[in-house]
Amino acid sequence: MSLIKDWTTELRYKTYDQWSVDYVKELKMSIDSSNWRLNYHIQPQTGLLNDPNGFSYFNKKWHLFYQAYPMGPVHGVKSWFHLTSDNLIDWQKEGLALLPDSDYDSHGVYSGSAFAVNDKLFLAYTGNVRNKSWERSSYQLGAWMDKSNHIIKEKKPFIAAPPKGYTNDFRDPQVFHQGDKYYLIIGAQNDALEGKVLTYMSKDLISWELLGELSFTKEKMGFMVECPNLVFIEGKAVFLFCPQGLDKNILSYKNIYPNTYITADSFDIETNTLTSPSSLKNLDEGFDVYATQAFNAPDGRALAVSWIGLPELSYPSDKEGWAHCLSLVKELSLRDGKLIQLPASETKELRENKQQIQGRLTEEKLLLSTTKNSYELNLQLEQGAKGTLSLLTDQQINSALTLSFNTVNGTITINRENYGVDFERESENQRSFSIPQDTLSLQVFVDRSVIEIFINDGQKVVTARVFPNNDQTGIILEGENSLFSGNIWTLRSMRSEE
Ligand code: FRU
């Protein structure tokens, strides 16, 4: 099958029923033969996946949706695809759930959140509509899902337009509950083209009152803020969001747009303020995290999932007809006031065979293992360790994704330059960041074409897509005289039925 190369606007916005069943079948066949398909991460069956949506717990199951364009690896007309799980690692595909089929969401069922109310799950999302001159309207819409996963959309938007003074770049509502009221925060842009977040309040999820701009920083947040999320951890507020066009003097970042966060003492409803906010920080030190969605689960945990992919970029798997994936489910916590991100404890259930490793770093390259590129590696390094961990290396050790650590000057550098199949040379393929001058622990997840690394028990996270050639399956360690120890587990595949 020859995949579509020229994705015109007209093609991207054809309704799904205009595509033949054979087209989708052939797309699926082409994708099934890919060596980059993931073993235990959520990925699209066909086409493109972007933001996680509606992450929630309802009817004794975890629910997760994602932005989907099933017809190709491009940002076409979006739906919500639905998944359910008992354990946060095995996700059952429930299929397309919210389709762009009404006058209020004809050009895309955009991102949003979910909130369980009695025996129903309330879904809040943005309907994207374009007119003949391709001008955008944004509607904030509600839908109710019952216990048999049957969804009924509300007929009319609960917020029919952005307030006066704001443009139609107005999307991604997150609904949460405080006291006896519901609140909603939403990404916005004012008429001066500045990124803002607006807060609304409701008693009944039907009529919403605008409280105004959420106050969380004195800095300018670029031209638009996407995907705002507020979670509460031990009484403190953690605010995650994606400012677009942020000045790099405010925060240094290398991705096209960063996924950032601040921590705050509280969310003061009276003044619509995140009190004593920290400075802005990057959520991830790697290459590909965006649109992270977090929520306070009923079991007391604050859980998060990220889109591993970035807007406006192309990736090598596009040529195979699919794009992007979601991260592992991460648990957020605070340690000494700092945000900690760790894989949810359930992730351990993926472990199969264990190989213990220990020894001394030397200049000689030590092949720890060759794998099927579906593993977890835990590595402890002593204070003073300097060296390089090479992942997904070839037999000749010519090419690898490298993590170079120096616990003496306190830096880590990740490098995916000249690795595997070439992509996105316009973004820098090397990233450095600081770590304490102390012992170092690495928890590394490799899954065929994605890597997630949790450093020093979740103090920093590095996420990267990489596209290895078939012979790139080794793990190599080298460095200067110091001890290391750890384990490598092969990880089983996600159990999911279609
Ligand atoms: C972020 C985003 C959201 C929007 C969605 C559309 O990646 O642009 O702001 O709702 O993607 O797919």
Short mmCIF file of C-alpha atoms and ligand atoms in Angstrom, two decimals:
data_model
loop_
_atom_site.label_atom_id
_atom_site.label_comp_id
_atom_site.label_asym_id
_atom_site.label_seq_id
_atom_site.Cartn_x
_atom_site.Cartn_y
_atom_site.Cartn_z
CA MET A 1 0.00 0.00 0.00
CA SER A 2 1.32 3.47 -0.73
CA LEU A 3 0.57 5.79 2.19
CA ILE A 4 -0.75 9.29 1.60
CA LYS A 5 2.10 11.79 1.37
CA ASP A 6 0.31 15.00 0.64
CA TRP A 7 -2.11 15.57 3.51
CA THR A 8 -4.14 18.53 2.28
CA THR A 9 -6.51 20.31 4.65
CA GLU A 10 -9.37 18.83 2.66
CA LEU A 11 -8.14 15.28 3.31
CA ARG A 12 -7.51 15.93 7.01
CA TYR A 13 -11.06 17.14 7.53
CA LYS A 14 -12.90 14.46 5.55
CA THR A 15 -15.33 12.78 7.93
CA TYR A 16 -14.32 9.25 8.97
CA ASP A 17 -17.17 7.61 7.06
CA GLN A 18 -15.72 8.99 3.84
CA TRP A 19 -12.70 6.68 4.22
CA SER A 20 -13.09 3.13 2.93
CA VAL A 21 -12.87 0.13 5.24
CA ASP A 22 -10.13 -1.23 2.98
CA TYR A 23 -8.04 1.91 3.41
CA VAL A 24 -8.06 1.50 7.20
CA LYS A 25 -7.35 -2.25 6.94
CA GLU A 26 -4.33 -1.64 4.74
CA LEU A 27 -3.11 1.11 7.03
CA LYS A 28 -3.33 -1.33 9.93
CA MET A 29 -1.41 -4.01 8.01
CA SER A 30 1.40 -1.61 7.16
CA ILE A 31 1.64 -0.60 10.83
CA ASP A 32 1.60 -4.17 12.14
CA SER A 33 4.86 -4.91 10.35
CA SER A 34 6.69 -2.07 12.12
CA ASN A 35 9.61 -2.86 14.44
CA TRP A 36 8.97 0.31 16.39
CA ARG A 37 5.53 -0.70 17.68
CA LEU A 38 5.46 -0.54 21.46
CA ASN A 39 5.16 -3.46 23.83
CA TYR A 40 3.75 -1.91 27.01
CA HIS A 41 2.95 1.72 26.14
CA ILE A 42 -0.37 3.01 24.83
CA GLN A 43 -0.10 3.69 21.11
CA PRO A 44 -2.60 4.43 18.33
CA GLN A 45 -3.96 1.45 16.39
CA THR A 46 -3.63 3.55 13.25
CA GLY A 47 -2.87 7.20 12.59
CA LEU A 48 -2.05 9.79 15.21
CA LEU A 49 -2.41 9.97 18.97
CA ASN A 50 -1.85 13.16 20.91
CA ASP A 51 -3.04 14.48 24.29
CA PRO A 52 -4.30 12.18 27.05
CA ASN A 53 -7.86 13.19 27.97
CA GLY A 54 -10.43 12.32 30.62
CA PHE A 55 -8.04 10.40 32.92
CA SER A 56 -10.33 9.25 35.74
CA TYR A 57 -11.57 6.44 37.99
CA PHE A 58 -15.18 5.45 37.51
CA ASN A 59 -17.30 2.32 37.94
CA LYS A 60 -14.36 0.45 39.55
CA LYS A 61 -12.09 1.02 36.57
CA TRP A 62 -9.47 3.46 35.39
CA HIS A 63 -10.55 5.38 32.32
CA LEU A 64 -8.27 7.12 29.92
CA PHE A 65 -9.02 8.73 26.58
CA TYR A 66 -6.67 10.22 24.03
CA GLN A 67 -6.84 12.60 21.10
CA ALA A 68 -7.03 10.42 18.01
CA TYR A 69 -6.89 10.91 14.27
CA PRO A 70 -7.15 7.32 12.99
CA MET A 71 -6.71 7.99 9.25
CA GLY A 72 -3.04 8.97 9.15
CA PRO A 73 -0.03 10.27 11.13
CA VAL A 74 -1.18 13.90 10.92
CA HIS A 75 -3.34 16.30 12.94
CA GLY A 76 -6.64 15.68 11.14
CA VAL A 77 -10.14 15.91 12.57
CA LYS A 78 -9.85 14.64 16.16
CA SER A 79 -11.91 12.29 18.33
CA TRP A 80 -11.51 10.85 21.79
CA PHE A 81 -10.40 7.20 21.84
CA HIS A 82 -11.38 5.36 25.04
CA LEU A 83 -9.35 2.84 27.11
CA THR A 84 -10.14 1.17 30.44
CA SER A 85 -7.96 -0.65 32.93
CA ASP A 86 -8.03 -2.52 36.23
CA ASN A 87 -4.36 -1.95 37.01
CA LEU A 88 -3.05 1.13 35.14
CA ILE A 89 -0.78 -1.06 32.98
CA ASP A 90 -3.10 -3.31 30.93
CA TRP A 91 -5.43 -1.13 28.90
CA GLN A 92 -8.52 -2.43 27.17
CA LYS A 93 -9.38 -0.67 23.92
CA GLU A 94 -12.99 0.54 24.07
CA GLY A 95 -12.84 2.32 20.71
CA LEU A 96 -13.65 5.81 19.50
CA ALA A 97 -15.86 7.44 22.12
CA LEU A 98 -16.50 11.08 21.24
CA LEU A 99 -16.74 11.73 17.52
CA PRO A 100 -16.67 15.07 15.70
CA ASP A 101 -20.28 14.70 14.62
CA SER A 102 -22.15 17.79 15.83
CA ASP A 103 -22.37 21.45 14.82
CA TYR A 104 -20.32 22.32 17.90
CA ASP A 105 -17.38 19.94 17.31
CA SER A 106 -17.38 19.33 13.53
CA HIS A 107 -13.64 20.11 13.17
CA GLY A 108 -12.41 18.22 16.18
CA VAL A 109 -13.36 16.92 19.59
CA TYR A 110 -10.46 18.62 21.35
CA SER A 111 -8.91 17.95 24.74
CA GLY A 112 -10.62 17.92 28.10
CA SER A 113 -11.13 16.09 31.34
CA ALA A 114 -13.51 13.71 33.10
CA PHE A 115 -15.13 13.87 36.49
CA ALA A 116 -17.19 11.13 38.17
CA VAL A 117 -20.57 12.35 39.49
CA ASN A 118 -22.72 9.67 41.17
CA ASP A 119 -23.31 6.90 38.64
CA LYS A 120 -22.06 8.83 35.61
CA LEU A 121 -18.79 10.17 34.29
CA PHE A 122 -18.95 13.79 33.15
CA LEU A 123 -16.72 14.52 30.16
CA ALA A 124 -15.79 18.16 29.56
CA TYR A 125 -14.12 18.96 26.25
CA THR A 126 -13.61 21.61 23.61
CA GLY A 127 -15.48 21.51 20.33
CA ASN A 128 -13.42 22.96 17.51
CA VAL A 129 -15.34 24.41 14.57
CA ARG A 130 -14.07 26.16 11.45
CA ASN A 131 -16.24 28.27 9.12
CA LYS A 132 -15.82 28.64 5.35
CA SER A 133 -13.05 31.21 5.81
CA TRP A 134 -11.37 28.77 8.20
CA GLU A 135 -12.01 31.00 11.22
CA ARG A 136 -12.16 29.09 14.47
CA SER A 137 -14.95 28.88 17.05
CA SER A 138 -14.39 27.09 20.36
CA TYR A 139 -17.24 25.63 22.37
CA GLN A 140 -16.95 24.02 25.78
CA LEU A 141 -19.06 20.91 25.73
CA GLY A 142 -20.30 18.28 28.14
CA ALA A 143 -21.15 14.61 27.73
CA TRP A 144 -22.27 11.93 30.20
CA MET A 145 -20.98 8.35 30.17
CA ASP A 146 -22.97 5.68 31.98
CA LYS A 147 -21.75 2.43 33.55
CA SER A 148 -21.94 0.58 30.24
CA ASN A 149 -19.64 3.20 28.68
CA HIS A 150 -22.50 4.63 26.68
CA ILE A 151 -21.98 8.34 26.10
CA ILE A 152 -24.61 11.00 25.50
CA LYS A 153 -23.45 14.43 24.46
CA GLU A 154 -25.22 17.46 25.83
CA LYS A 155 -27.08 19.33 23.11
CA LYS A 156 -25.74 22.80 23.83
CA PRO A 157 -22.31 24.05 24.95
CA PHE A 158 -22.00 24.87 28.65
CA ILE A 159 -19.70 27.74 27.67
CA ALA A 160 -20.79 28.99 24.26
CA ALA A 161 -17.93 31.40 23.54
CA PRO A 162 -14.77 32.83 25.06
CA PRO A 163 -15.47 35.84 27.28
CA LYS A 164 -15.05 39.35 25.91
CA GLY A 165 -11.39 40.23 25.56
CA TYR A 166 -10.27 36.67 24.61
CA THR A 167 -9.79 34.98 21.24
CA ASN A 168 -11.12 31.63 20.06
CA ASP A 169 -7.88 29.96 21.13
CA PHE A 170 -9.81 28.84 24.16
CA ARG A 171 -9.63 25.14 25.01
CA ASP A 172 -8.82 22.11 27.19
CA PRO A 173 -11.14 22.46 30.23
CA GLN A 174 -10.20 20.65 33.44
CA VAL A 175 -13.07 20.17 35.91
CA PHE A 176 -12.49 19.56 39.60
CA HIS A 177 -14.39 19.83 42.86
CA GLN A 178 -13.61 21.95 45.94
CA GLY A 179 -15.96 22.45 48.89
CA ASP A 180 -19.48 22.27 47.47
CA LYS A 181 -18.65 23.68 44.04
CA TYR A 182 -17.16 22.64 40.75
CA TYR A 183 -14.33 24.58 39.18
CA LEU A 184 -13.02 24.58 35.68
CA ILE A 185 -9.73 25.94 34.40
CA ILE A 186 -9.15 26.44 30.70
CA GLY A 187 -6.32 27.55 28.38
CA ALA A 188 -6.91 30.94 26.75
CA GLN A 189 -5.44 33.77 24.76
CA ASN A 190 -6.41 37.41 25.30
CA ASP A 191 -6.96 39.96 22.54
CA ALA A 192 -3.38 41.18 23.03
CA LEU A 193 -2.39 37.60 22.08
CA GLU A 194 -1.07 36.63 25.50
CA GLY A 195 -1.41 33.16 27.01
CA LYS A 196 -3.78 33.00 30.00
CA VAL A 197 -5.71 30.52 32.11
CA LEU A 198 -9.32 31.31 33.03
CA THR A 199 -11.28 29.91 35.98
CA TYR A 200 -15.02 29.20 36.04
CA MET A 201 -17.24 28.03 38.89
CA SER A 202 -20.47 26.02 38.86
CA LYS A 203 -22.90 24.50 41.33
CA ASP A 204 -24.43 22.04 38.88
CA LEU A 205 -22.03 21.54 35.93
CA ILE A 206 -24.67 23.26 33.79
CA SER A 207 -24.30 26.97 34.33
CA TRP A 208 -20.78 28.28 34.74
CA GLU A 209 -19.75 31.64 36.13
CA LEU A 210 -16.47 33.23 34.99
CA LEU A 211 -14.21 34.03 37.94
CA GLY A 212 -11.48 35.54 35.76
CA GLU A 213 -7.81 34.92 35.09
CA LEU A 214 -6.09 32.44 37.36
CA SER A 215 -3.21 34.25 38.99
CA PHE A 216 -0.10 32.06 39.13
CA THR A 217 2.83 34.09 37.80
CA LYS A 218 3.89 37.64 37.09
CA GLU A 219 5.67 36.55 33.90
CA LYS A 220 4.14 36.53 30.42
CA MET A 221 3.11 33.01 29.42
CA GLY A 222 3.75 33.34 25.67
CA PHE A 223 0.86 33.64 23.22
CA MET A 224 -1.26 30.70 24.41
CA VAL A 225 -1.52 28.26 27.30
CA GLU A 226 -2.66 24.72 26.45
CA CYS A 227 -3.73 21.84 28.69
CA PRO A 228 -3.83 23.42 32.18
CA ASN A 229 -4.22 20.93 35.07
CA LEU A 230 -4.37 21.50 38.77
CA VAL A 231 -3.81 18.71 41.29
CA PHE A 232 -3.58 18.78 45.06
CA ILE A 233 -0.86 16.93 46.93
CA GLU A 234 -0.74 17.01 50.74
CA GLY A 235 -2.72 20.25 50.73
CA LYS A 236 -0.40 21.95 48.23
CA ALA A 237 -1.30 22.77 44.65
CA VAL A 238 0.66 21.53 41.65
CA PHE A 239 -0.19 23.27 38.39
CA LEU A 240 0.87 21.69 35.08
CA PHE A 241 0.44 23.48 31.76
CA CYS A 242 1.92 24.09 28.31
CA PRO A 243 2.76 27.71 27.50
CA GLN A 244 3.34 28.30 23.79
CA GLY A 245 5.81 30.96 22.67
CA LEU A 246 7.28 31.35 26.16
CA ASP A 247 10.30 33.67 26.36
CA LYS A 248 13.40 31.52 26.97
CA ASN A 249 14.65 34.10 29.48
CA ILE A 250 11.74 33.10 31.71
CA LEU A 251 12.51 29.40 31.40
CA SER A 252 15.16 27.70 29.33
CA TYR A 253 13.71 24.95 27.13
CA LYS A 254 14.61 23.30 23.88
CA ASN A 255 11.37 21.73 22.69
CA ILE A 256 9.15 23.66 20.31
CA TYR A 257 6.84 24.21 23.33
CA PRO A 258 7.58 23.14 26.89
CA ASN A 259 5.39 21.24 29.35
CA THR A 260 5.89 23.21 32.56
CA TYR A 261 4.72 23.27 36.16
CA ILE A 262 4.72 25.33 39.29
CA THR A 263 4.01 24.31 42.88
CA ALA A 264 2.01 26.56 45.21
CA ASP A 265 0.93 26.63 48.85
CA SER A 266 -2.75 26.56 47.92
CA PHE A 267 -5.44 27.46 45.42
CA ASP A 268 -7.20 30.42 47.00
CA ILE A 269 -10.68 30.38 45.53
CA GLU A 270 -11.65 33.82 46.86
CA THR A 271 -8.87 35.52 44.92
CA ASN A 272 -8.52 32.90 42.15
CA THR A 273 -4.82 32.68 42.99
CA LEU A 274 -2.18 30.01 43.38
CA THR A 275 -0.54 31.35 46.52
CA SER A 276 3.26 31.60 46.96
CA PRO A 277 3.93 30.04 43.55
CA SER A 278 7.34 28.56 42.80
CA SER A 279 9.22 29.61 39.69
CA LEU A 280 8.31 27.89 36.45
CA LYS A 281 9.99 24.52 35.85
CA ASN A 282 10.26 21.97 33.07
CA LEU A 283 8.32 18.80 33.81
CA ASP A 284 10.69 16.63 31.77
CA GLU A 285 14.37 16.94 30.86
CA GLY A 286 14.05 14.90 27.67
CA PHE A 287 12.80 15.56 24.18
CA ASP A 288 9.17 14.63 23.72
CA VAL A 289 6.81 15.30 26.64
CA TYR A 290 3.74 17.50 26.16
CA ALA A 291 0.12 17.93 27.27
CA THR A 292 0.51 15.95 30.51
CA GLN A 293 -2.82 15.32 32.21
CA ALA A 294 -3.00 14.77 35.97
CA PHE A 295 -5.86 14.12 38.35
CA ASN A 296 -6.48 13.34 42.01
CA ALA A 297 -7.54 9.70 42.08
CA PRO A 298 -10.00 8.49 44.74
CA ASP A 299 -7.27 6.25 46.23
CA GLY A 300 -5.40 9.41 47.28
CA ARG A 301 -2.76 9.38 44.58
CA ALA A 302 -2.10 12.20 42.10
CA LEU A 303 -1.63 10.39 38.79
CA ALA A 304 -0.38 11.75 35.50
CA VAL A 305 0.03 10.63 31.89
CA SER A 306 1.91 12.53 29.21
CA TRP A 307 1.70 12.64 25.47
CA ILE A 308 5.11 11.48 24.18
CA GLY A 309 5.25 13.59 21.08
CA LEU A 310 5.26 17.28 20.24
CA PRO A 311 3.00 19.53 18.19
CA GLU A 312 4.11 20.53 14.71
CA LEU A 313 6.92 17.95 14.38
CA SER A 314 7.19 14.81 12.29
CA TYR A 315 8.66 11.50 13.45
CA PRO A 316 10.07 8.48 11.52
CA SER A 317 7.04 6.28 12.33
CA ASP A 318 4.90 8.72 10.30
CA LYS A 319 6.19 6.90 7.22
CA GLU A 320 4.57 3.73 8.56
CA GLY A 321 1.21 5.42 9.10
CA TRP A 322 1.25 5.99 12.88
CA ALA A 323 2.52 8.65 15.26
CA HIS A 324 3.21 9.02 18.98
CA CYS A 325 2.30 7.24 22.21
CA LEU A 326 1.43 7.92 25.85
CA SER A 327 3.83 7.71 28.79
CA LEU A 328 3.62 5.20 31.60
CA VAL A 329 1.21 6.30 34.32
CA LYS A 330 3.26 8.42 36.72
CA GLU A 331 2.55 9.12 40.37
CA LEU A 332 3.19 12.69 41.46
CA SER A 333 4.28 13.54 44.99
CA LEU A 334 6.18 16.26 46.83
CA ARG A 335 9.48 15.70 48.64
CA ASP A 336 10.94 18.72 50.47
CA GLY A 337 8.51 20.87 48.50
CA LYS A 338 9.82 19.54 45.17
CA LEU A 339 7.80 17.63 42.60
CA ILE A 340 8.62 13.93 42.35
CA GLN A 341 7.45 11.78 39.44
CA LEU A 342 7.67 8.00 39.61
CA PRO A 343 6.08 5.23 37.60
CA ALA A 344 2.86 4.07 39.33
CA SER A 345 3.68 1.15 41.64
CA GLU A 346 1.61 -1.19 39.41
CA THR A 347 4.31 -0.85 36.73
CA LYS A 348 6.32 -3.49 38.66
CA GLU A 349 3.74 -6.06 37.55
CA LEU A 350 5.22 -5.87 34.05
CA ARG A 351 8.47 -7.43 35.29
CA GLU A 352 9.43 -10.92 34.09
CA ASN A 353 12.98 -12.29 34.06
CA LYS A 354 15.48 -10.63 36.30
CA GLN A 355 19.22 -10.30 35.69
CA GLN A 356 21.37 -8.92 38.49
CA ILE A 357 24.26 -6.74 37.51
CA GLN A 358 27.18 -5.41 39.50
CA GLY A 359 30.78 -4.50 38.98
CA ARG A 360 33.17 -1.68 38.46
CA LEU A 361 33.05 0.97 35.75
CA THR A 362 36.12 0.84 33.50
CA GLU A 363 37.13 2.50 30.28
CA GLU A 364 36.35 -0.76 28.57
CA LYS A 365 32.81 -0.93 27.29
CA LEU A 366 30.89 -3.51 29.27
CA LEU A 367 27.98 -5.16 27.50
CA LEU A 368 25.44 -5.63 30.31
CA SER A 369 22.88 -7.37 28.17
CA THR A 370 21.34 -7.70 24.76
CA THR A 371 17.61 -7.49 24.86
CA LYS A 372 14.42 -7.34 22.88
CA ASN A 373 14.21 -3.66 23.75
CA SER A 374 11.42 -4.18 26.25
CA TYR A 375 12.96 -3.90 29.70
CA GLU A 376 13.44 -1.99 32.92
CA LEU A 377 16.98 -1.31 34.13
CA ASN A 378 17.68 -0.09 37.64
CA LEU A 379 21.19 1.15 38.22
CA GLN A 380 22.87 2.46 41.37
CA LEU A 381 26.11 4.39 41.01
CA GLU A 382 28.33 5.49 43.85
CA GLN A 383 29.28 9.04 44.64
CA GLY A 384 32.06 10.19 42.35
CA ALA A 385 30.87 8.05 39.43
CA LYS A 386 31.55 9.34 35.93
CA GLY A 387 30.63 7.45 32.84
CA THR A 388 28.20 6.69 30.05
CA LEU A 389 25.23 4.38 29.80
CA SER A 390 24.51 3.47 26.18
CA LEU A 391 21.05 2.19 25.38
CA LEU A 392 19.75 0.56 22.23
CA THR A 393 23.30 0.11 20.90
CA ASP A 394 24.35 -1.91 17.88
CA GLN A 395 26.80 -4.85 18.12
CA GLN A 396 29.77 -2.74 17.04
CA ILE A 397 28.85 -0.13 19.62
CA ASN A 398 29.00 2.59 17.03
CA SER A 399 25.65 4.12 17.69
CA ALA A 400 23.48 4.46 20.82
CA LEU A 401 21.27 6.77 22.79
CA THR A 402 23.70 7.83 25.51
CA LEU A 403 23.23 9.08 29.04
CA SER A 404 26.53 10.52 30.32
CA PHE A 405 26.68 11.10 34.06
CA ASN A 406 29.17 13.03 36.12
CA THR A 407 28.36 13.00 39.81
CA VAL A 408 31.49 15.05 40.54
CA ASN A 409 30.32 18.18 38.75
CA GLY A 410 26.66 17.14 38.97
CA THR A 411 25.49 16.85 35.36
CA ILE A 412 23.71 14.45 33.07
CA THR A 413 23.75 14.73 29.29
CA ILE A 414 21.38 12.79 27.09
CA ASN A 415 22.29 12.44 23.45
CA ARG A 416 20.29 10.98 20.58
CA GLU A 417 22.29 12.69 17.84
CA ASN A 418 23.14 10.54 14.83
CA TYR A 419 21.21 7.68 16.37
CA GLY A 420 19.11 5.08 14.57
CA VAL A 421 16.80 6.58 12.01
CA ASP A 422 17.38 10.27 11.61
CA PHE A 423 14.73 12.78 12.66
CA GLU A 424 13.97 16.35 13.59
CA ARG A 425 17.43 17.78 13.24
CA GLU A 426 15.94 21.25 13.76
CA SER A 427 15.44 20.53 17.46
CA GLU A 428 18.61 19.94 19.47
CA ASN A 429 19.21 16.26 20.05
CA GLN A 430 21.34 16.70 23.13
CA ARG A 431 20.11 17.85 26.53
CA SER A 432 22.04 18.53 29.77
CA PHE A 433 20.77 19.18 33.26
CA SER A 434 22.09 19.22 36.79
CA ILE A 435 21.90 16.49 39.45
CA PRO A 436 23.16 16.45 43.04
CA GLN A 437 26.88 15.69 43.54
CA ASP A 438 25.95 12.48 45.27
CA THR A 439 25.14 8.85 44.57
CA LEU A 440 23.01 8.40 41.46
CA SER A 441 20.10 6.07 40.80
CA LEU A 442 18.58 5.48 37.39
CA GLN A 443 15.32 3.68 36.66
CA VAL A 444 15.23 3.21 32.92
CA PHE A 445 12.29 1.93 30.86
CA VAL A 446 12.99 0.97 27.27
CA ASP A 447 10.13 -0.02 25.01
CA ARG A 448 11.27 -0.49 21.38
CA SER A 449 11.13 3.17 20.31
CA VAL A 450 10.51 5.01 23.56
CA ILE A 451 12.65 5.58 26.65
CA GLU A 452 11.56 6.91 30.03
CA ILE A 453 14.25 7.47 32.67
CA PHE A 454 13.48 8.33 36.31
CA ILE A 455 16.51 9.83 38.03
CA ASN A 456 17.23 9.79 41.78
CA ASP A 457 13.84 8.37 42.79
CA GLY A 458 11.82 10.63 40.53
CA GLN A 459 13.57 13.98 41.05
CA LYS A 460 14.03 14.33 37.29
CA VAL A 461 12.51 12.52 34.34
CA VAL A 462 13.85 12.13 30.83
CA THR A 463 11.53 10.99 28.07
CA ALA A 464 12.63 10.35 24.50
CA ARG A 465 11.44 8.74 21.31
CA VAL A 466 14.24 7.00 19.40
CA PHE A 467 13.97 4.95 16.25
CA PRO A 468 16.60 2.17 16.38
CA ASN A 469 17.69 0.01 13.48
CA ASN A 470 17.00 -3.71 13.91
CA ASP A 471 20.42 -4.60 15.31
CA GLN A 472 20.33 -1.92 18.03
CA THR A 473 19.45 -3.88 21.16
CA GLY A 474 22.42 -3.68 23.56
CA ILE A 475 22.99 -2.01 26.95
CA ILE A 476 26.56 -0.86 27.59
CA LEU A 477 28.22 0.78 30.56
CA GLU A 478 31.62 2.41 30.70
CA GLY A 479 33.35 4.99 32.87
CA GLU A 480 36.00 5.69 35.44
CA ASN A 481 36.81 3.36 38.26
CA SER A 482 33.72 3.17 40.53
CA LEU A 483 31.18 0.60 41.64
CA PHE A 484 27.76 -0.01 40.18
CA SER A 485 24.94 -2.44 40.90
CA GLY A 486 21.42 -3.04 39.74
CA ASN A 487 18.89 -5.22 37.97
CA ILE A 488 17.49 -5.66 34.50
CA TRP A 489 14.00 -7.08 34.08
CA THR A 490 12.49 -8.00 30.76
CA LEU A 491 9.01 -6.48 30.68
CA ARG A 492 5.97 -8.31 29.37
CA SER A 493 3.62 -6.77 26.85
CA MET A 494 0.45 -4.96 27.77
CA ARG A 495 -2.56 -7.26 27.90
CA SER A 496 -5.27 -5.75 25.81
CA GLU A 497 -8.01 -7.03 23.61
CA GLU A 498 -9.31 -5.32 20.54
C1 FRU B 1 -2.41 20.17 22.62
C2 FRU B 1 -3.62 20.50 21.77
C3 FRU B 1 -4.76 21.00 22.64
C4 FRU B 1 -5.96 20.68 21.78
C5 FRU B 1 -5.56 19.36 21.17
C6 FRU B 1 -6.09 19.12 19.78
O1 FRU B 1 -1.59 19.24 22.01
O2 FRU B 1 -3.30 21.46 20.79
O3 FRU B 1 -4.68 22.35 23.01
O4 FRU B 1 -7.14 20.57 22.52
O5 FRU B 1 -4.15 19.36 21.12
O6 FRU B 1 -5.76 17.84 19.34
#
